[in-house]
CSV table of N, CA and C in Angstrom, one decimal:
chain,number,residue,atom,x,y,z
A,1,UNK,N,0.8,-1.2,0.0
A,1,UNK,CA,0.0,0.0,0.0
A,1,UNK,C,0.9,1.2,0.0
A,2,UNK,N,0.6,2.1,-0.7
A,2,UNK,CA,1.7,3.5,-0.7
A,2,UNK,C,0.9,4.3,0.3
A,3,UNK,N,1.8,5.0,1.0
A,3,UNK,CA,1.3,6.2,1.6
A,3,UNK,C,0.3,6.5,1.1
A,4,UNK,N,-0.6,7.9,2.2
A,4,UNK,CA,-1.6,8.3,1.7
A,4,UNK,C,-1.0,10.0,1.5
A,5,UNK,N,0.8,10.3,1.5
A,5,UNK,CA,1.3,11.7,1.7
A,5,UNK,C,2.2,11.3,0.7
A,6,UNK,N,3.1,12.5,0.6
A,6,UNK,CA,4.5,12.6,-0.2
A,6,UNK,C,5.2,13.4,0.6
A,7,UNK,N,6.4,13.0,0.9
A,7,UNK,CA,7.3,14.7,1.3
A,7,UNK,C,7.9,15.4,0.3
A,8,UNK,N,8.0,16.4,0.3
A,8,UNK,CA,8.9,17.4,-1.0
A,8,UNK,C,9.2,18.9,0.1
A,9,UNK,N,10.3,19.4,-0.9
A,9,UNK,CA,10.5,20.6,-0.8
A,9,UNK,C,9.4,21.5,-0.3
A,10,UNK,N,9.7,22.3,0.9
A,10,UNK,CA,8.9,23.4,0.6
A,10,UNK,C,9.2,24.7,-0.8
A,11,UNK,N,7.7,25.2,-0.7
A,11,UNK,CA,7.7,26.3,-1.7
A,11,UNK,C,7.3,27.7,-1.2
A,12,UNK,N,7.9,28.8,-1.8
A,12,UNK,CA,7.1,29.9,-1.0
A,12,UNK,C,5.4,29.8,-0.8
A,13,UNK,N,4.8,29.1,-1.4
A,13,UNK,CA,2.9,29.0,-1.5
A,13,UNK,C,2.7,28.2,-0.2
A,14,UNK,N,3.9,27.9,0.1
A,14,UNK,CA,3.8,26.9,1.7
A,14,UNK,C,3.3,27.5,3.0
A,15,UNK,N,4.1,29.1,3.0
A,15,UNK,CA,4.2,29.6,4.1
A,15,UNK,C,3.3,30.0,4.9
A,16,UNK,N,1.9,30.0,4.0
A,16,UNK,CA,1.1,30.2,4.8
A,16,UNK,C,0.5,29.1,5.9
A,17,UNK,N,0.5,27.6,5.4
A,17,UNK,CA,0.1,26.3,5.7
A,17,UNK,C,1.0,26.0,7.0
A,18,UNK,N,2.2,26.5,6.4
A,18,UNK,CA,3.3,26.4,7.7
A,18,UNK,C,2.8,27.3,9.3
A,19,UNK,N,2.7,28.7,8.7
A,19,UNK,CA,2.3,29.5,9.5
A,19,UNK,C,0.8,28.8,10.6
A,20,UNK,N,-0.1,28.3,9.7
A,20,UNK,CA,-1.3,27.3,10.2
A,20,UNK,C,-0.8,26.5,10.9
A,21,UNK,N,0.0,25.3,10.4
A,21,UNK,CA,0.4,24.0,11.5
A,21,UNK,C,1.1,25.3,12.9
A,22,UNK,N,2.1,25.6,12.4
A,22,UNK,CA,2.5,26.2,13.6
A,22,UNK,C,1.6,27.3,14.4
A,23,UNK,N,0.9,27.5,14.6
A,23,UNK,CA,0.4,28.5,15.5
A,23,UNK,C,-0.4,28.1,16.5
A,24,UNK,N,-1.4,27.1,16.3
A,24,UNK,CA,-1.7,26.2,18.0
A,24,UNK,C,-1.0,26.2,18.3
A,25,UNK,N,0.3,25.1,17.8
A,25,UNK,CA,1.7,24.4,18.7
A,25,UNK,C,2.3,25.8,19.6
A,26,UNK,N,2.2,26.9,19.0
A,26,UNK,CA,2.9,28.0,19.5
A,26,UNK,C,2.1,28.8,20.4
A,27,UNK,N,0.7,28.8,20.2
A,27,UNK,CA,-0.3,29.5,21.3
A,27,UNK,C,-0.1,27.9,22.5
A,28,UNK,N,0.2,27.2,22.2
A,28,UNK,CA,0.3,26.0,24.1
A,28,UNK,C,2.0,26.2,24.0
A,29,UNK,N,2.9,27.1,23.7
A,29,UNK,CA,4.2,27.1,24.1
A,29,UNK,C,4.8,26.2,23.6
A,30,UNK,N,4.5,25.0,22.8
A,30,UNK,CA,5.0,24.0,22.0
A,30,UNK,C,6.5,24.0,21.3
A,31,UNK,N,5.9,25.1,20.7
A,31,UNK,CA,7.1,25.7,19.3
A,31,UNK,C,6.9,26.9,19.2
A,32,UNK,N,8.5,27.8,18.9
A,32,UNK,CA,8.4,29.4,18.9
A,32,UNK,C,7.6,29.9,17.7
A,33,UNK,N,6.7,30.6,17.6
A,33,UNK,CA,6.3,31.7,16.6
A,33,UNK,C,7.6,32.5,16.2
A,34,UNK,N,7.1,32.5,15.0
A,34,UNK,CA,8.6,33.4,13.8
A,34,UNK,C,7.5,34.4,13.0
A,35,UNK,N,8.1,35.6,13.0
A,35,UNK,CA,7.5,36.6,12.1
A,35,UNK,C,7.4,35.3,10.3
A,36,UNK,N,6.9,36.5,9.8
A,36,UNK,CA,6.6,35.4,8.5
A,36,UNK,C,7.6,35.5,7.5
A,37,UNK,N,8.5,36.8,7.8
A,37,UNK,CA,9.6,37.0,6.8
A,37,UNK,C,10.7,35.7,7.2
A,38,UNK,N,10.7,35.5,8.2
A,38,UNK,CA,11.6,34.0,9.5
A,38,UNK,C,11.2,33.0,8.4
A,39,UNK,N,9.8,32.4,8.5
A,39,UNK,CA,10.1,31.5,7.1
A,39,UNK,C,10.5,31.6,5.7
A,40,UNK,N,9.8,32.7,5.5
A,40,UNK,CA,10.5,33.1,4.2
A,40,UNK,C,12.2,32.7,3.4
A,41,UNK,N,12.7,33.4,5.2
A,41,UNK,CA,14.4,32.9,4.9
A,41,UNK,C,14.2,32.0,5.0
A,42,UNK,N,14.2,31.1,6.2
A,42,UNK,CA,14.5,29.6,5.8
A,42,UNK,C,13.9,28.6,5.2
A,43,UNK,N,13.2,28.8,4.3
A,43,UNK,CA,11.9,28.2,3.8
A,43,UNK,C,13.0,27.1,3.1
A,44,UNK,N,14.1,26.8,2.7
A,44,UNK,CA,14.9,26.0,2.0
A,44,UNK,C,15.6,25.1,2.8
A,45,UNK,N,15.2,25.1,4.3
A,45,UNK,CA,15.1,24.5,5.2
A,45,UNK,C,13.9,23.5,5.6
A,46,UNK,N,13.1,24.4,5.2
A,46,UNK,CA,11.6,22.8,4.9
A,46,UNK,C,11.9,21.9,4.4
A,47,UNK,N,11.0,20.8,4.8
A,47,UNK,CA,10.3,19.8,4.5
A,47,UNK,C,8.3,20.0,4.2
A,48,UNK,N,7.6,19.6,3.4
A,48,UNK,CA,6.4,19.4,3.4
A,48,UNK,C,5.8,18.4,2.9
A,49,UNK,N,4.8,17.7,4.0
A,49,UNK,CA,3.8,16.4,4.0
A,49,UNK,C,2.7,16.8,3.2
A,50,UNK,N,2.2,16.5,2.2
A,50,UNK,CA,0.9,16.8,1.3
A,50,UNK,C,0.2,15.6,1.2
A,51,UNK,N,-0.9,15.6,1.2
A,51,UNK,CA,-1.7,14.2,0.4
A,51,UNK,C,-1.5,14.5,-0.9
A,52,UNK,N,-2.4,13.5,-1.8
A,52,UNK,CA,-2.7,13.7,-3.2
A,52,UNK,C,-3.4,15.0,-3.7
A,53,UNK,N,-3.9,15.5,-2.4
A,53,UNK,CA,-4.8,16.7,-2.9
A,53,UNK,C,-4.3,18.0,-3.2
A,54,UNK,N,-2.8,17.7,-2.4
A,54,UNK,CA,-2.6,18.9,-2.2
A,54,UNK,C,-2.3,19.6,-1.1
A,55,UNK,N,-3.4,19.2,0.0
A,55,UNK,CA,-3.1,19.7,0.9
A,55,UNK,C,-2.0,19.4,1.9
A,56,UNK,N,-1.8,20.2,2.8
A,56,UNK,CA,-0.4,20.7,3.7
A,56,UNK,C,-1.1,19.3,4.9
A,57,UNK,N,-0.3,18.6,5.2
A,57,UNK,CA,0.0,17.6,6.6
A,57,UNK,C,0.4,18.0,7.1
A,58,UNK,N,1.7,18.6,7.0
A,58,UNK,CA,2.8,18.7,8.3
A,58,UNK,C,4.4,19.2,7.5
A,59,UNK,N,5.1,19.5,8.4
A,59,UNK,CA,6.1,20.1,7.9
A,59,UNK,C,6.8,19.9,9.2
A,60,UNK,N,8.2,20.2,8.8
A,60,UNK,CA,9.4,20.0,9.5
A,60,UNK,C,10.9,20.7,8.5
A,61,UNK,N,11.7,21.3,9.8
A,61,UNK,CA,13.1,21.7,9.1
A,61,UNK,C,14.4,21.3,9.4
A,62,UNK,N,15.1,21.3,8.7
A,62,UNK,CA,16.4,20.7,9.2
A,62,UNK,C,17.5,22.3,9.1
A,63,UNK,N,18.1,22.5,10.4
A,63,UNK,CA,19.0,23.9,10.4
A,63,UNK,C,20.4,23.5,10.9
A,64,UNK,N,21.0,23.7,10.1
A,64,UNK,CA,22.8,22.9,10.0
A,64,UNK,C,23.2,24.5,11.0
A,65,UNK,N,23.9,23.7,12.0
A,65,UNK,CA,24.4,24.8,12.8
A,65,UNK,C,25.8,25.0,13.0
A,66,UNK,N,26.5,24.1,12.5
A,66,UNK,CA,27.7,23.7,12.3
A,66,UNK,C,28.3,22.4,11.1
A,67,UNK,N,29.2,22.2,11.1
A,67,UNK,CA,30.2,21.4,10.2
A,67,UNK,C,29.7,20.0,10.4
A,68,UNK,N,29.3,19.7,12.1
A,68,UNK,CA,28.6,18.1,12.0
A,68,UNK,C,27.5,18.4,12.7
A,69,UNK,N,26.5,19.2,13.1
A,69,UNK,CA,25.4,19.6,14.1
A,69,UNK,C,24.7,20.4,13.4
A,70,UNK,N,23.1,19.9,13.5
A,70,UNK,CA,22.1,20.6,12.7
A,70,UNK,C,20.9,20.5,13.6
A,71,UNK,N,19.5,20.7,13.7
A,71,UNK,CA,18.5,20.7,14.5
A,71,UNK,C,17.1,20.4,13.5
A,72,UNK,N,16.5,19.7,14.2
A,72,UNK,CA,15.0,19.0,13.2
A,72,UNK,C,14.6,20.4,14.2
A,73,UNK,N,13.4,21.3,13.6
A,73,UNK,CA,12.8,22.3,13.8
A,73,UNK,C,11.9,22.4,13.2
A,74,UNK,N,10.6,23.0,13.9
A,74,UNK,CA,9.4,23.6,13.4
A,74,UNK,C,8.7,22.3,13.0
A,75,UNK,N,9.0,21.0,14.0
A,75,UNK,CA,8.1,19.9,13.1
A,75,UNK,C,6.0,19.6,14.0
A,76,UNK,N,5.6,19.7,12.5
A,76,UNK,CA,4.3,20.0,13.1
A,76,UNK,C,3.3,19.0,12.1
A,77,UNK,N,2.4,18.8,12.8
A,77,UNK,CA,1.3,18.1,12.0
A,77,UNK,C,0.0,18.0,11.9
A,78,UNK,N,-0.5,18.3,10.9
A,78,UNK,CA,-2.1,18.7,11.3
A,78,UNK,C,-2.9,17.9,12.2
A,79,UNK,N,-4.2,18.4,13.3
A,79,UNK,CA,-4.2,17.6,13.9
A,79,UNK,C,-5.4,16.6,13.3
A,80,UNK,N,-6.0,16.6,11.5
A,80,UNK,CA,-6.3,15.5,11.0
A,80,UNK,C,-5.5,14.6,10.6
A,81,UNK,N,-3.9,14.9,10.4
A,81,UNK,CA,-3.0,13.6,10.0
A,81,UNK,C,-2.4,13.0,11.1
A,82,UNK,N,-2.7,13.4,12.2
A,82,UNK,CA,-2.1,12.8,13.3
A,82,UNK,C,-2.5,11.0,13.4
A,83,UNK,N,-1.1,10.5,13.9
A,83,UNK,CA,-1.2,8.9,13.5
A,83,UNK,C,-1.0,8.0,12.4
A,84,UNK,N,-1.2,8.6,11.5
A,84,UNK,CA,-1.0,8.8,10.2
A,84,UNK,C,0.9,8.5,9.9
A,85,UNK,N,1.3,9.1,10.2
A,85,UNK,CA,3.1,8.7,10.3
A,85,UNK,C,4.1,10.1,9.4
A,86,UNK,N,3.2,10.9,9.3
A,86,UNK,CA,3.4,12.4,8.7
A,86,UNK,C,4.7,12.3,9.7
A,87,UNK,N,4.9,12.5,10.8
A,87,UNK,CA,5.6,13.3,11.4
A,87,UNK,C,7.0,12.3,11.2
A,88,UNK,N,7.1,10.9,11.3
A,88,UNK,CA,7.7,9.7,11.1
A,88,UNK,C,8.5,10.2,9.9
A,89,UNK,N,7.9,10.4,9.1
A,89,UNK,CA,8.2,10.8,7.2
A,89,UNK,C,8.8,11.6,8.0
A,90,UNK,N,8.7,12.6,8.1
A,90,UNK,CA,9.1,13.9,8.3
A,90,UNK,C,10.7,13.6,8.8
A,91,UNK,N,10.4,13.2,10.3
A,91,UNK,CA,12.1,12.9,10.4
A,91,UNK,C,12.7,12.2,9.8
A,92,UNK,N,12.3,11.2,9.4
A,92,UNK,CA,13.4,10.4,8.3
A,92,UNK,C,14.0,10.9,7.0
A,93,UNK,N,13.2,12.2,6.4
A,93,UNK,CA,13.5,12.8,5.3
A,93,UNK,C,14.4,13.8,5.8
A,94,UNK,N,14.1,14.8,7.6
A,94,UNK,CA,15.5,15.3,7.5
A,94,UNK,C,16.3,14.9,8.0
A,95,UNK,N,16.6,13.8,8.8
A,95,UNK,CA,17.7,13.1,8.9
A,95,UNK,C,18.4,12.9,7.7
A,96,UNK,N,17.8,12.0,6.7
A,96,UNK,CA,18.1,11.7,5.3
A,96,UNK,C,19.0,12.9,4.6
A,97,UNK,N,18.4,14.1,4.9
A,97,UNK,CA,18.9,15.7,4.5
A,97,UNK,C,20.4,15.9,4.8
A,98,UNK,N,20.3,15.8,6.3
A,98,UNK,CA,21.2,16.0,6.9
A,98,UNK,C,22.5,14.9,7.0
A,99,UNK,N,22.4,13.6,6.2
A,99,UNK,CA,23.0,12.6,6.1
A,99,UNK,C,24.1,12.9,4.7
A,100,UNK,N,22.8,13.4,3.8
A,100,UNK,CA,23.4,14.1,2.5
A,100,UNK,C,23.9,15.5,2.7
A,101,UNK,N,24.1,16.0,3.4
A,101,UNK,CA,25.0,17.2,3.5
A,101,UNK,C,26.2,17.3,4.8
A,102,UNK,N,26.3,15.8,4.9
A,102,UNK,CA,27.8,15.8,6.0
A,102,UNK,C,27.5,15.8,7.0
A,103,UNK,N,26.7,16.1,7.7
A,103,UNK,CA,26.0,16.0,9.3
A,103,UNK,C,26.2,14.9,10.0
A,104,UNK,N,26.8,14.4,11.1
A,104,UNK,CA,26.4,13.2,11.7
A,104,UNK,C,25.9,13.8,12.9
A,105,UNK,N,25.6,14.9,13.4
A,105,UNK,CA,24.7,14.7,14.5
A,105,UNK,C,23.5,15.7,14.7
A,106,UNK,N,22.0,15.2,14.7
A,106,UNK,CA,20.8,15.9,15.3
A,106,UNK,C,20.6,16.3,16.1
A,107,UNK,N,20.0,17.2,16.4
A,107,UNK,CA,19.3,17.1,17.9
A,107,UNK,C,18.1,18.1,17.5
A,108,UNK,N,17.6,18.1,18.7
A,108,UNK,CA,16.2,19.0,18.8
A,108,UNK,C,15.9,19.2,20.2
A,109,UNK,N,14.7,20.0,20.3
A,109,UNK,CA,14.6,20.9,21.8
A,109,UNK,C,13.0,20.5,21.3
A,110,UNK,N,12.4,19.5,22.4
A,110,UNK,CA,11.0,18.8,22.1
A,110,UNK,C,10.6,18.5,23.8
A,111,UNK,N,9.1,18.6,23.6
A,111,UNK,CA,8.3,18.0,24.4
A,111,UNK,C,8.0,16.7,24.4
A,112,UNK,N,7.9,16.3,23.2
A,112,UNK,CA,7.8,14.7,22.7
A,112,UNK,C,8.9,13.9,22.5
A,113,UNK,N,9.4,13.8,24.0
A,113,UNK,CA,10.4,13.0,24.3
A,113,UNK,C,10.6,11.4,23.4
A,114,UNK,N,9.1,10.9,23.7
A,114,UNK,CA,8.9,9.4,23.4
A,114,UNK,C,9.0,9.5,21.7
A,115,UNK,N,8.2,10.2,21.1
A,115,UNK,CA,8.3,10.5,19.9
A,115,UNK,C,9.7,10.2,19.2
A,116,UNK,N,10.5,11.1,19.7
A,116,UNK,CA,12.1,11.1,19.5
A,116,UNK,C,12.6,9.6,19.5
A,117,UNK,N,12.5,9.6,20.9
A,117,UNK,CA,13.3,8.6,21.6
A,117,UNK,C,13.2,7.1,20.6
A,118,UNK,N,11.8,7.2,19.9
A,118,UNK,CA,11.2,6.1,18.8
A,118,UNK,C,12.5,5.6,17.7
A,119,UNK,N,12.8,7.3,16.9
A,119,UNK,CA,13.5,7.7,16.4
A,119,UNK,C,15.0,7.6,16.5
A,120,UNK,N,15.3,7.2,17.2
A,120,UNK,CA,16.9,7.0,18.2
A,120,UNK,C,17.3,7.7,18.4
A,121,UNK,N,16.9,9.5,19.0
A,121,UNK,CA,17.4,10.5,19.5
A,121,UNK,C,17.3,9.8,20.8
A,122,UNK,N,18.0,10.4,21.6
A,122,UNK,CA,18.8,10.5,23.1
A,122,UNK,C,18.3,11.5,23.9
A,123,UNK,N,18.5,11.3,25.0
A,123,UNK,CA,17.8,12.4,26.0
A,123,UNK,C,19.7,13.1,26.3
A,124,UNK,N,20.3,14.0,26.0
A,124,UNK,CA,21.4,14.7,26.0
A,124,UNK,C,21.8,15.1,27.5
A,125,UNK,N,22.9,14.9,27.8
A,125,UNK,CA,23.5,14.8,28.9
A,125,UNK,C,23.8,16.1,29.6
A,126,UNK,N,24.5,16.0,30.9
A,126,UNK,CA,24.6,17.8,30.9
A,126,UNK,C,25.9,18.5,30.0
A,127,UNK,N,26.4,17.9,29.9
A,127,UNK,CA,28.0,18.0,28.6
A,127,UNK,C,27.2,19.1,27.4
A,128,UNK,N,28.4,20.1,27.2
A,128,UNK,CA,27.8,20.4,25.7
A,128,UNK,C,28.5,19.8,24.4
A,129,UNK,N,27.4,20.1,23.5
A,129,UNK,CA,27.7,18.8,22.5
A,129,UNK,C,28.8,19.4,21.1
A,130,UNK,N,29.4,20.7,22.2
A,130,UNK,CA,30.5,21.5,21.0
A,130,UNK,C,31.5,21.5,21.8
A,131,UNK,N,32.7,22.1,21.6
A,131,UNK,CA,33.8,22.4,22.3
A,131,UNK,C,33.7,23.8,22.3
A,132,UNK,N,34.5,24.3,23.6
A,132,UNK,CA,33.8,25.6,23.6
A,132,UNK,C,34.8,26.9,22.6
A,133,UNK,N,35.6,26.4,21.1
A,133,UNK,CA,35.7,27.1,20.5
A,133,UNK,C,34.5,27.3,19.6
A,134,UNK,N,33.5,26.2,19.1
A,134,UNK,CA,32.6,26.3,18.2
A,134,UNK,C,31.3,27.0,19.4
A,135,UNK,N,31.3,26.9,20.4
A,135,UNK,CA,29.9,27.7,21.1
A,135,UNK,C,30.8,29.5,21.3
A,136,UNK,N,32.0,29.5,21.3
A,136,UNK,CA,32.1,30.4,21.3
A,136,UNK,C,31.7,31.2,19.7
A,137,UNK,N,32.1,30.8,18.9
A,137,UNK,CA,31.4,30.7,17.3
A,137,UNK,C,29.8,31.2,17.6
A,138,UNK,N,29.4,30.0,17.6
A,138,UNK,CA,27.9,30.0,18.0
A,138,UNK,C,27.2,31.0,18.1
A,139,UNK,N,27.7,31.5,20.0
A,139,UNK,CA,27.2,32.5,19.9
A,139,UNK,C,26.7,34.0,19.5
A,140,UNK,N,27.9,34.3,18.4
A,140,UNK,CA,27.9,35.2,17.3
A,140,UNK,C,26.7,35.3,16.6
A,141,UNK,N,26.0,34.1,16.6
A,141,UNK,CA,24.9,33.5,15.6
A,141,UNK,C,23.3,34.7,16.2
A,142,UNK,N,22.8,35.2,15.1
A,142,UNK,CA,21.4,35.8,15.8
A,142,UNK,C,20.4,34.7,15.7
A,143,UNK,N,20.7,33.7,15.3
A,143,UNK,CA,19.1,32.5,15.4
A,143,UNK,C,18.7,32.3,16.7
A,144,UNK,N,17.7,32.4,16.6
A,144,UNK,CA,16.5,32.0,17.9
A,144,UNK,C,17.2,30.6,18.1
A,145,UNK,N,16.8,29.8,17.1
A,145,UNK,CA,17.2,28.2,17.8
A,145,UNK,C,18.5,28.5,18.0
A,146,UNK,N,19.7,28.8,17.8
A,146,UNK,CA,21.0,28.8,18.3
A,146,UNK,C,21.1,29.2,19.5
A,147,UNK,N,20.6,30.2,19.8
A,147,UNK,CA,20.4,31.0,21.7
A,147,UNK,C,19.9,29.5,22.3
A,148,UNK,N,18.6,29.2,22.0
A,148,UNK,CA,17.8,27.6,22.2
A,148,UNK,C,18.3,26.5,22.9
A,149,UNK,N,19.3,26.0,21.9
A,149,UNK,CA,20.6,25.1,21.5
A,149,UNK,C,21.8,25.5,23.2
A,150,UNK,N,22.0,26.6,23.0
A,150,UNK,CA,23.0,27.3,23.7
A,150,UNK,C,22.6,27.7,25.2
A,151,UNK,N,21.4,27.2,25.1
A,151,UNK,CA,20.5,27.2,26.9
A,151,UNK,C,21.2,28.9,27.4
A,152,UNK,N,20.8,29.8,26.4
A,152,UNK,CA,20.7,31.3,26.6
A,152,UNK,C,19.7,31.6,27.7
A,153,UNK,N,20.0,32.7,28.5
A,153,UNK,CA,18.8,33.1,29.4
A,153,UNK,C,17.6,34.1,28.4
A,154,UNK,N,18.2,34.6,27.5
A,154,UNK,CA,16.6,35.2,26.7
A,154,UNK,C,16.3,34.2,26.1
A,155,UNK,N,16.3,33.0,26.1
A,155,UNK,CA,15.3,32.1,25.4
A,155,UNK,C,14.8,31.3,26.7
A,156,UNK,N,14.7,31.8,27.6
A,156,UNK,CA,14.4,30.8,28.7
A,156,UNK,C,13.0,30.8,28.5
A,157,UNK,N,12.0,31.6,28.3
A,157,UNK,CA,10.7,31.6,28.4
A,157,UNK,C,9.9,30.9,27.9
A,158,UNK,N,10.5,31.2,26.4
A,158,UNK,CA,10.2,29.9,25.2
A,158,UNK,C,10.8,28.4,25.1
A,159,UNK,N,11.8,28.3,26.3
A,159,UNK,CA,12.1,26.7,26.0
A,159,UNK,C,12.0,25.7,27.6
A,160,UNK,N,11.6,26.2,28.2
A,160,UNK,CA,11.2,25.9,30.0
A,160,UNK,C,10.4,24.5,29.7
A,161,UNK,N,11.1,23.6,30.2
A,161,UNK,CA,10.4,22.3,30.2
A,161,UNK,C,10.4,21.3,28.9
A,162,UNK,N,11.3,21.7,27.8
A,162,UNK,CA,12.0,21.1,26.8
A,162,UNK,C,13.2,20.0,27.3
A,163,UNK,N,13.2,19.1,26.5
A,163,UNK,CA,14.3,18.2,26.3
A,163,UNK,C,15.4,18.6,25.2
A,164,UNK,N,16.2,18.5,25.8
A,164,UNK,CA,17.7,18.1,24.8
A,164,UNK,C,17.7,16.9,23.8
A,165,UNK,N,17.9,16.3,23.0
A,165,UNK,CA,17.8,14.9,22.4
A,165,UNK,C,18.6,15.5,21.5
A,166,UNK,N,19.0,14.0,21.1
A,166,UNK,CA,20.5,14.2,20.0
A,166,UNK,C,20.6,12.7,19.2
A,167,UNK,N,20.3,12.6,18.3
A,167,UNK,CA,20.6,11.4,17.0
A,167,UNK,C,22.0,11.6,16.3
A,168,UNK,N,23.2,10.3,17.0
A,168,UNK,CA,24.4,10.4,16.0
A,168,UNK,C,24.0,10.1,14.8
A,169,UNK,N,23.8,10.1,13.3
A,169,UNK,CA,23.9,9.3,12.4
A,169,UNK,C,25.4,8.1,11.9
């Protein structure tokens, strides 16, 4: 039986569908809200779940933060495709991403520990997972998720009661 989705690239015609999945997640503190120009840039960082129809399932992004360290981000799924395995697809395609562009290690900042954990992400230790010439790098960085990543005190609001997880490839 084939799926009842595809994943592909996102498109700019996406951003709005994106903006949709993410905005519950982000009104219960789930996932950060991004002005809309935020996707726009990284929109080449999507993933998107469609059925045959067309319509938007779910989406997810893969953000390379370094030479071997990148982050699954913004993964969300409508709550009609839930169970469905949208979200499954989803991380396998950016792992897969991030396999094809030199990365061997994931991680993500999630509530859905077990989710992960399915996935062979790790619950991350107290160690950080750079040396501290590349966090000193890092911090240079204006990304939201990099502050995130970097357990910054102005991201404290938005990430209180997240997990660390980390998939070697």
């Amino acid at each position: 039986m084939s799926p009842s989705f595809r994943i592909r690239p996102a498109r700019t015609s996406d951003v709005g569908a994106i903006r949709a999945l993410v905005a519950p997640l982000a009104d219960e503190r789930v996932l950060v809200a991004k002005e809309t120009v935020a996707y726009y840039e990284g929109l080449q960082e999507f993933r998107i779940a469609e059925d045959p129809n067309g319509t938007v399932l779910g989406c997810g992004a893969l953000h390379v933060m370094w030479e071997d360290l990148a982050e699954v981000r913004t993964l969300a799924t409508a709550e009609s495709a839930k169970g469905r395995g949208v979200g499954t697809a989803l991380v396998e395609r950016l792992l897969a991403d991030a396999a094809d562009l030199g990365v061997r290690r994931v991680f993500c900042l999630t509530f859905e520990v077990e989710f992960f954990r399915k996935r062979g992400f790790e619950v991350m230790k107290d160690q950080s997972p750079v040396d501290p010439e590349v966090y000193s790098q890092l911090l240079r960085s204006h990304d939201e998720g990099v502050a995130e990543f970097l357990d910054l005190a102005r991201v404290k609001p938005n990430t209180l009661g997240n997990t660390r997880m980390i998939r070697i490839l």
